[in-house]
Amino acid sequence: AQKVTQAQTEISVVEKEDVTLDCVYETRDTTYYLFWYKQPPSGELVFLIRRNSFDEQNEISGRYSWNFQKSTSSFNFTITASQVVDSAVYFCALSEANPSEDYKLSFGAGTTVTVRA
Amino acid sequence: DGGITQSPKYLFRKEGQNVTLSCEQNLNHDAMYWYRQDPGQGLRLIYYSQIVNDFQKGDIAEGYSVSREKKESFPLTVTSAQKNPTAFYLCASSIPYGLAGDARESYEQYFGPGTRLTVT
């Protein structure tokens, strides 16, 4: 069963627009971790943020912000005032912190963001 | 600089040949992972290793083999048994889970630049 769903396949915006990426996850564990990664055209995945299931405080880091809502099993990511350099594929991932899963990451299919000048 | 290196960046092989992809890290991480990425898709776990001399199959291990003789190195061999080997391969490493005492913590994985393998 799909544990992480990123329903948006592609998003295209003009520079300076805000972009929100949706991520919905599924787990029966009470302890779990959520992650966002960015994959620019070069291919290397860049770690952006890690969140545990007990910390629902939303976070802002520069132009990036994250909205974690356990009630809807969502961990959405917003880029404010997008720039061309934000063009990349963004992945949401889940780690169910239990030994039977070996704390592996389950990735969503990714959302391709294209920012046009 | 600490990081993960994968070589080569591009690799071409003829069908029926085994090929080994290199992954080295100097982050002092115990855990290492291999993923496969196909165009337009997410990452699928091939093999992972939480400690030296031990490794586990991931979701798509068939046709692949690994070894973990040193903490720094986790090479992946794509064998001729792998039916569809052309893909982008990513190696990652992380602090192993549960490092903070009994806390069930899971840590972020750091990725290498990837190897794009083409088999014809």
PDB file of C-alpha atoms in Angstrom:
ATOM      1  CA  ALA A   1       0.000   0.000   0.000  1.00  0.00           C
ATOM      2  CA  GLN A   2       1.205   3.490  -0.813  1.00  0.00           C
ATOM      3  CA  LYS A   3       2.418   5.075   2.401  1.00  0.00           C
ATOM      4  CA  VAL A   4       3.168   8.505   0.974  1.00  0.00           C
ATOM      5  CA  THR A   5       1.030  10.186  -1.644  1.00  0.00           C
ATOM      6  CA  GLN A   6       2.030  13.275  -3.552  1.00  0.00           C
ATOM      7  CA  ALA A   7      -1.020  13.870  -5.699  1.00  0.00           C
ATOM      8  CA  GLN A   8       0.500  16.717  -7.708  1.00  0.00           C
ATOM      9  CA  THR A   9       2.705  15.366 -10.476  1.00  0.00           C
ATOM     10  CA  GLU A  10       3.790  18.722 -11.870  1.00  0.00           C
ATOM     11  CA  ILE A  11       3.398  22.357 -10.893  1.00  0.00           C
ATOM     12  CA  SER A  12       4.415  25.272 -13.085  1.00  0.00           C
ATOM     13  CA  VAL A  13       4.537  28.834 -11.776  1.00  0.00           C
ATOM     14  CA  VAL A  14       5.956  32.196 -12.701  1.00  0.00           C
ATOM     15  CA  GLU A  15       8.780  33.572 -10.606  1.00  0.00           C
ATOM     16  CA  LYS A  16       7.697  35.215  -7.343  1.00  0.00           C
ATOM     17  CA  GLU A  17       4.523  33.148  -7.066  1.00  0.00           C
ATOM     18  CA  ASP A  18       4.068  30.944  -4.013  1.00  0.00           C
ATOM     19  CA  VAL A  19       4.016  27.165  -4.481  1.00  0.00           C
ATOM     20  CA  THR A  20       2.467  24.649  -2.096  1.00  0.00           C
ATOM     21  CA  LEU A  21       3.296  20.963  -2.409  1.00  0.00           C
ATOM     22  CA  ASP A  22       0.915  18.457  -0.865  1.00  0.00           C
ATOM     23  CA  CYS A  23       1.971  15.325   0.962  1.00  0.00           C
ATOM     24  CA  VAL A  24      -0.411  12.838   2.560  1.00  0.00           C
ATOM     25  CA  TYR A  25       0.922   9.860   4.479  1.00  0.00           C
ATOM     26  CA  GLU A  26      -0.474   6.687   5.915  1.00  0.00           C
ATOM     27  CA  THR A  27       0.769   4.857   8.997  1.00  0.00           C
ATOM     28  CA  ARG A  28      -0.535   2.998  12.020  1.00  0.00           C
ATOM     29  CA  ASP A  29       2.504   3.837  14.127  1.00  0.00           C
ATOM     30  CA  THR A  30       2.292   6.562  16.736  1.00  0.00           C
ATOM     31  CA  THR A  31       5.977   7.371  16.332  1.00  0.00           C
ATOM     32  CA  TYR A  32       7.103   8.269  12.873  1.00  0.00           C
ATOM     33  CA  TYR A  33       9.205  10.782  11.002  1.00  0.00           C
ATOM     34  CA  LEU A  34       8.501  12.839   7.916  1.00  0.00           C
ATOM     35  CA  PHE A  35      11.036  14.306   5.522  1.00  0.00           C
ATOM     36  CA  TRP A  36      11.209  16.530   2.486  1.00  0.00           C
ATOM     37  CA  TYR A  37      13.958  16.268  -0.119  1.00  0.00           C
ATOM     38  CA  LYS A  38      14.751  18.340  -3.190  1.00  0.00           C
ATOM     39  CA  GLN A  39      16.197  16.798  -6.362  1.00  0.00           C
ATOM     40  CA  PRO A  40      17.570  19.467  -8.728  1.00  0.00           C
ATOM     41  CA  PRO A  41      18.378  18.587 -12.357  1.00  0.00           C
ATOM     42  CA  SER A  42      21.847  17.404 -11.289  1.00  0.00           C
ATOM     43  CA  GLY A  43      20.145  14.395  -9.664  1.00  0.00           C
ATOM     44  CA  GLU A  44      21.448  14.456  -6.113  1.00  0.00           C
ATOM     45  CA  LEU A  45      18.769  14.475  -3.413  1.00  0.00           C
ATOM     46  CA  VAL A  46      19.153  17.321  -0.958  1.00  0.00           C
ATOM     47  CA  PHE A  47      17.693  16.953   2.530  1.00  0.00           C
ATOM     48  CA  LEU A  48      15.408  19.848   3.505  1.00  0.00           C
ATOM     49  CA  ILE A  49      13.620  18.964   6.735  1.00  0.00           C
ATOM     50  CA  ARG A  50      12.887  16.180   9.237  1.00  0.00           C
ATOM     51  CA  ARG A  51       9.877  16.219  11.532  1.00  0.00           C
ATOM     52  CA  ASN A  52       8.783  13.735  14.194  1.00  0.00           C
ATOM     53  CA  SER A  53       5.175  12.826  14.869  1.00  0.00           C
ATOM     54  CA  PHE A  54       5.132  14.474  18.286  1.00  0.00           C
ATOM     55  CA  ASP A  55       6.093  17.893  16.996  1.00  0.00           C
ATOM     56  CA  GLU A  56       3.226  19.516  15.115  1.00  0.00           C
ATOM     57  CA  GLN A  57       4.714  22.976  15.298  1.00  0.00           C
ATOM     58  CA  ASN A  58       4.914  24.457  11.842  1.00  0.00           C
ATOM     59  CA  GLU A  59       8.279  25.648  10.690  1.00  0.00           C
ATOM     60  CA  ILE A  60       9.616  28.436   8.539  1.00  0.00           C
ATOM     61  CA  SER A  61      13.120  28.524   7.146  1.00  0.00           C
ATOM     62  CA  GLY A  62      13.771  31.443   4.853  1.00  0.00           C
ATOM     63  CA  ARG A  63      11.412  31.092   1.893  1.00  0.00           C
ATOM     64  CA  TYR A  64      10.450  27.553   2.892  1.00  0.00           C
ATOM     65  CA  SER A  65       7.673  26.643   5.306  1.00  0.00           C
ATOM     66  CA  TRP A  66       6.107  23.373   6.378  1.00  0.00           C
ATOM     67  CA  ASN A  67       2.598  22.671   7.652  1.00  0.00           C
ATOM     68  CA  PHE A  68       2.265  19.409   9.594  1.00  0.00           C
ATOM     69  CA  GLN A  69      -1.273  18.341  10.501  1.00  0.00           C
ATOM     70  CA  LYS A  70      -1.727  14.954  12.138  1.00  0.00           C
ATOM     71  CA  SER A  71      -5.509  15.229  11.982  1.00  0.00           C
ATOM     72  CA  THR A  72      -5.378  15.067   8.189  1.00  0.00           C
ATOM     73  CA  SER A  73      -2.116  13.063   7.916  1.00  0.00           C
ATOM     74  CA  SER A  74      -0.569  15.812   5.857  1.00  0.00           C
ATOM     75  CA  PHE A  75       2.848  17.436   5.743  1.00  0.00           C
ATOM     76  CA  ASN A  76       2.661  20.192   3.155  1.00  0.00           C
ATOM     77  CA  PHE A  77       5.541  22.311   1.934  1.00  0.00           C
ATOM     78  CA  THR A  78       5.352  25.902   0.680  1.00  0.00           C
ATOM     79  CA  ILE A  79       7.930  27.884  -1.241  1.00  0.00           C
ATOM     80  CA  THR A  80       7.276  31.604  -0.913  1.00  0.00           C
ATOM     81  CA  ALA A  81       8.253  33.999  -3.695  1.00  0.00           C
ATOM     82  CA  SER A  82       9.566  31.203  -5.897  1.00  0.00           C
ATOM     83  CA  GLN A  83      12.768  31.574  -7.888  1.00  0.00           C
ATOM     84  CA  VAL A  84      14.058  29.797 -10.982  1.00  0.00           C
ATOM     85  CA  VAL A  85      16.584  27.952  -8.788  1.00  0.00           C
ATOM     86  CA  ASP A  86      13.659  26.303  -6.978  1.00  0.00           C
ATOM     87  CA  SER A  87      12.920  24.282 -10.104  1.00  0.00           C
ATOM     88  CA  ALA A  88      13.373  20.663  -9.048  1.00  0.00           C
ATOM     89  CA  VAL A  89      11.566  17.489  -8.089  1.00  0.00           C
ATOM     90  CA  TYR A  90      10.464  17.501  -4.464  1.00  0.00           C
ATOM     91  CA  PHE A  91       9.964  14.282  -2.535  1.00  0.00           C
ATOM     92  CA  CYS A  92       8.104  13.679   0.684  1.00  0.00           C
ATOM     93  CA  ALA A  93       9.156  10.619   2.706  1.00  0.00           C
ATOM     94  CA  LEU A  94       7.998   8.717   5.776  1.00  0.00           C
ATOM     95  CA  SER A  95       9.923   6.602   8.260  1.00  0.00           C
ATOM     96  CA  GLU A  96       7.908   4.440  10.592  1.00  0.00           C
ATOM     97  CA  ALA A  97      10.114   4.296  13.665  1.00  0.00           C
ATOM     98  CA  ASN A  98       9.683   0.658  14.522  1.00  0.00           C
ATOM     99  CA  PRO A  99      12.212  -2.199  14.398  1.00  0.00           C
ATOM    100  CA  SER A 100      10.150  -4.361  12.062  1.00  0.00           C
ATOM    101  CA  GLU A 101      10.453  -1.664   9.398  1.00  0.00           C
ATOM    102  CA  ASP A 102      14.133  -1.032  10.138  1.00  0.00           C
ATOM    103  CA  TYR A 103      13.324   2.671  10.068  1.00  0.00           C
ATOM    104  CA  LYS A 104      13.354   2.650   6.274  1.00  0.00           C
ATOM    105  CA  LEU A 105      12.201   5.621   4.249  1.00  0.00           C
ATOM    106  CA  SER A 106       9.128   5.326   2.038  1.00  0.00           C
ATOM    107  CA  PHE A 107       9.167   7.974  -0.678  1.00  0.00           C
ATOM    108  CA  GLY A 108       6.302   9.581  -2.511  1.00  0.00           C
ATOM    109  CA  ALA A 109       6.418   9.718  -6.303  1.00  0.00           C
ATOM    110  CA  GLY A 110       7.614  13.314  -6.267  1.00  0.00           C
ATOM    111  CA  THR A 111       6.271  16.638  -7.535  1.00  0.00           C
ATOM    112  CA  THR A 112       8.103  18.399 -10.355  1.00  0.00           C
ATOM    113  CA  VAL A 113       8.186  22.159  -9.815  1.00  0.00           C
ATOM    114  CA  THR A 114       9.022  24.410 -12.730  1.00  0.00           C
ATOM    115  CA  VAL A 115       9.538  28.097 -12.029  1.00  0.00           C
ATOM    116  CA  ARG A 116       9.486  30.270 -15.156  1.00  0.00           C
ATOM    117  CA  ALA A 117      11.280  33.597 -15.298  1.00  0.00           C
TER     118      ALA A 117
ATOM    119  CA  ASP B   1      34.627  17.960   3.057  1.00  0.00           C
ATOM    120  CA  GLY B   2      32.313  15.249   4.376  1.00  0.00           C
ATOM    121  CA  GLY B   3      30.046  13.603   1.906  1.00  0.00           C
ATOM    122  CA  ILE B   4      29.160  10.673  -0.285  1.00  0.00           C
ATOM    123  CA  THR B   5      30.838   9.925  -3.578  1.00  0.00           C
ATOM    124  CA  GLN B   6      29.533   7.696  -6.326  1.00  0.00           C
ATOM    125  CA  SER B   7      31.480   6.817  -9.376  1.00  0.00           C
ATOM    126  CA  PRO B   8      31.222   6.942 -12.237  1.00  0.00           C
ATOM    127  CA  LYS B   9      28.467   9.449 -12.969  1.00  0.00           C
ATOM    128  CA  TYR B  10      27.562   7.720 -16.241  1.00  0.00           C
ATOM    129  CA  LEU B  11      28.080   4.041 -16.976  1.00  0.00           C
ATOM    130  CA  PHE B  12      27.382   2.092 -20.134  1.00  0.00           C
ATOM    131  CA  ARG B  13      27.333  -1.690 -20.330  1.00  0.00           C
ATOM    132  CA  LYS B  14      26.335  -4.408 -22.725  1.00  0.00           C
ATOM    133  CA  GLU B  15      23.508  -6.718 -21.791  1.00  0.00           C
ATOM    134  CA  GLY B  16      24.689  -9.840 -19.985  1.00  0.00           C
ATOM    135  CA  GLN B  17      27.573  -8.160 -18.184  1.00  0.00           C
ATOM    136  CA  ASN B  18      27.744  -7.622 -14.450  1.00  0.00           C
ATOM    137  CA  VAL B  19      28.616  -4.103 -13.355  1.00  0.00           C
ATOM    138  CA  THR B  20      29.616  -2.726  -9.956  1.00  0.00           C
ATOM    139  CA  LEU B  21      28.654   0.746  -8.795  1.00  0.00           C
ATOM    140  CA  SER B  22      30.840   2.393  -6.203  1.00  0.00           C
ATOM    141  CA  CYS B  23      29.637   4.267  -3.103  1.00  0.00           C
ATOM    142  CA  GLU B  24      31.986   5.762  -0.519  1.00  0.00           C
ATOM    143  CA  GLN B  25      31.157   7.993   2.452  1.00  0.00           C
ATOM    144  CA  ASN B  26      33.303   9.841   4.966  1.00  0.00           C
ATOM    145  CA  LEU B  27      30.454  10.955   7.229  1.00  0.00           C
ATOM    146  CA  ASN B  28      31.195   8.161   9.711  1.00  0.00           C
ATOM    147  CA  HIS B  29      27.660   6.846   9.246  1.00  0.00           C
ATOM    148  CA  ASP B  30      26.903   3.251  10.135  1.00  0.00           C
ATOM    149  CA  ALA B  31      23.883   2.892   7.863  1.00  0.00           C
ATOM    150  CA  MET B  32      24.049   2.888   4.064  1.00  0.00           C
ATOM    151  CA  TYR B  33      21.414   2.398   1.369  1.00  0.00           C
ATOM    152  CA  TRP B  34      21.002   1.818  -2.350  1.00  0.00           C
ATOM    153  CA  TYR B  35      18.022   3.137  -4.280  1.00  0.00           C
ATOM    154  CA  ARG B  36      16.892   2.888  -7.843  1.00  0.00           C
ATOM    155  CA  GLN B  37      15.045   5.710  -9.584  1.00  0.00           C
ATOM    156  CA  ASP B  38      13.248   5.311 -12.916  1.00  0.00           C
ATOM    157  CA  PRO B  39      12.108   8.309 -14.992  1.00  0.00           C
ATOM    158  CA  GLY B  40       9.215  10.145 -13.390  1.00  0.00           C
ATOM    159  CA  GLN B  41       9.151   7.872 -10.381  1.00  0.00           C
ATOM    160  CA  GLY B  42      10.131   7.933  -6.760  1.00  0.00           C
ATOM    161  CA  LEU B  43      12.956   6.019  -5.139  1.00  0.00           C
ATOM    162  CA  ARG B  44      12.802   2.288  -4.533  1.00  0.00           C
ATOM    163  CA  LEU B  45      15.043   0.621  -1.992  1.00  0.00           C
ATOM    164  CA  ILE B  46      17.346  -2.106  -3.314  1.00  0.00           C
ATOM    165  CA  TYR B  47      19.551  -3.023  -0.340  1.00  0.00           C
ATOM    166  CA  TYR B  48      20.536  -1.458   2.945  1.00  0.00           C
ATOM    167  CA  SER B  49      23.100  -2.036   5.647  1.00  0.00           C
ATOM    168  CA  GLN B  50      22.871  -0.866   9.237  1.00  0.00           C
ATOM    169  CA  ILE B  51      26.330  -2.069  10.206  1.00  0.00           C
ATOM    170  CA  VAL B  52      29.512  -3.488   8.694  1.00  0.00           C
ATOM    171  CA  ASN B  53      29.295  -7.102   7.477  1.00  0.00           C
ATOM    172  CA  ASP B  54      25.520  -7.052   7.579  1.00  0.00           C
ATOM    173  CA  PHE B  55      22.963  -6.043   4.957  1.00  0.00           C
ATOM    174  CA  GLN B  56      19.290  -6.578   4.193  1.00  0.00           C
ATOM    175  CA  LYS B  57      17.201  -6.807   1.052  1.00  0.00           C
ATOM    176  CA  GLY B  58      14.996  -3.902   0.222  1.00  0.00           C
ATOM    177  CA  ASP B  59      11.885  -3.894  -1.916  1.00  0.00           C
ATOM    178  CA  ILE B  60      13.544  -4.710  -5.253  1.00  0.00           C
ATOM    179  CA  ALA B  61      16.678  -6.749  -4.455  1.00  0.00           C
ATOM    180  CA  GLU B  62      16.318  -9.335  -7.226  1.00  0.00           C
ATOM    181  CA  GLY B  63      19.193  -9.157  -9.695  1.00  0.00           C
ATOM    182  CA  TYR B  64      21.399  -7.096  -7.375  1.00  0.00           C
ATOM    183  CA  SER B  65      24.070  -7.915  -4.818  1.00  0.00           C
ATOM    184  CA  VAL B  66      26.018  -5.880  -2.261  1.00  0.00           C
ATOM    185  CA  SER B  67      28.838  -6.181   0.205  1.00  0.00           C
ATOM    186  CA  ARG B  68      29.714  -4.178   3.310  1.00  0.00           C
ATOM    187  CA  GLU B  69      33.274  -5.006   4.305  1.00  0.00           C
ATOM    188  CA  LYS B  70      34.147  -1.496   5.430  1.00  0.00           C
ATOM    189  CA  LYS B  71      32.092   1.192   7.136  1.00  0.00           C
ATOM    190  CA  GLU B  72      32.936   3.688   4.393  1.00  0.00           C
ATOM    191  CA  SER B  73      32.049   1.560   1.400  1.00  0.00           C
ATOM    192  CA  PHE B  74      28.883  -0.117   0.116  1.00  0.00           C
ATOM    193  CA  PRO B  75      29.319  -1.252  -3.521  1.00  0.00           C
ATOM    194  CA  LEU B  76      26.335  -2.452  -5.537  1.00  0.00           C
ATOM    195  CA  THR B  77      26.641  -5.081  -8.275  1.00  0.00           C
ATOM    196  CA  VAL B  78      23.998  -5.122 -10.961  1.00  0.00           C
ATOM    197  CA  THR B  79      24.031  -8.668 -12.266  1.00  0.00           C
ATOM    198  CA  SER B  80      22.963 -10.009 -15.628  1.00  0.00           C
ATOM    199  CA  ALA B  81      19.908 -11.427 -13.858  1.00  0.00           C
ATOM    200  CA  GLN B  82      18.471  -7.952 -13.427  1.00  0.00           C
ATOM    201  CA  LYS B  83      15.914  -7.727 -16.223  1.00  0.00           C
ATOM    202  CA  ASN B  84      15.702  -3.966 -16.497  1.00  0.00           C
ATOM    203  CA  PRO B  85      18.987  -2.509 -15.236  1.00  0.00           C
ATOM    204  CA  THR B  86      18.900   0.844 -17.023  1.00  0.00           C
ATOM    205  CA  ALA B  87      18.135   3.410 -14.303  1.00  0.00           C
ATOM    206  CA  PHE B  88      19.530   6.090 -12.041  1.00  0.00           C
ATOM    207  CA  TYR B  89      21.136   4.631  -8.921  1.00  0.00           C
ATOM    208  CA  LEU B  90      21.468   6.595  -5.713  1.00  0.00           C
ATOM    209  CA  CYS B  91      23.472   5.715  -2.645  1.00  0.00           C
ATOM    210  CA  ALA B  92      22.714   7.205   0.775  1.00  0.00           C
ATOM    211  CA  SER B  93      23.973   7.029   4.334  1.00  0.00           C
ATOM    212  CA  SER B  94      22.606   7.965   7.731  1.00  0.00           C
ATOM    213  CA  ILE B  95      23.066   7.684  11.441  1.00  0.00           C
ATOM    214  CA  PRO B  96      21.407   4.383  12.349  1.00  0.00           C
ATOM    215  CA  TYR B  97      18.069   4.451  14.089  1.00  0.00           C
ATOM    216  CA  GLY B  98      17.671   4.596  17.814  1.00  0.00           C
ATOM    217  CA  LEU B  99      20.983   6.299  18.445  1.00  0.00           C
ATOM    218  CA  ALA B 100      19.648   8.419  21.297  1.00  0.00           C
ATOM    219  CA  GLY B 101      19.289   5.744  23.960  1.00  0.00           C
ATOM    220  CA  ASP B 102      15.863   4.135  23.868  1.00  0.00           C
ATOM    221  CA  ALA B 103      14.373   6.882  21.777  1.00  0.00           C
ATOM    222  CA  ARG B 104      12.942   5.549  18.565  1.00  0.00           C
ATOM    223  CA  GLU B 105      14.526   8.109  16.335  1.00  0.00           C
ATOM    224  CA  SER B 106      14.886   7.941  12.610  1.00  0.00           C
ATOM    225  CA  TYR B 107      17.420  10.147  10.934  1.00  0.00           C
ATOM    226  CA  GLU B 108      17.660  11.813   7.570  1.00  0.00           C
ATOM    227  CA  GLN B 109      19.607  10.115   4.844  1.00  0.00           C
ATOM    228  CA  TYR B 110      22.292  11.948   2.900  1.00  0.00           C
ATOM    229  CA  PHE B 111      22.606  11.126  -0.765  1.00  0.00           C
ATOM    230  CA  GLY B 112      25.427  10.855  -3.251  1.00  0.00           C
ATOM    231  CA  PRO B 113      25.291  12.394  -6.748  1.00  0.00           C
ATOM    232  CA  GLY B 114      24.057   9.174  -8.336  1.00  0.00           C
ATOM    233  CA  THR B 115      25.188   6.919 -11.191  1.00  0.00           C
ATOM    234  CA  ARG B 116      23.208   6.765 -14.390  1.00  0.00           C
ATOM    235  CA  LEU B 117      23.506   3.233 -15.772  1.00  0.00           C
ATOM    236  CA  THR B 118      22.582   2.425 -19.347  1.00  0.00           C
ATOM    237  CA  VAL B 119      22.557  -1.178 -20.513  1.00  0.00           C
ATOM    238  CA  THR B 120      22.126  -1.925 -24.217  1.00  0.00           C
TER     239      THR B 120
END
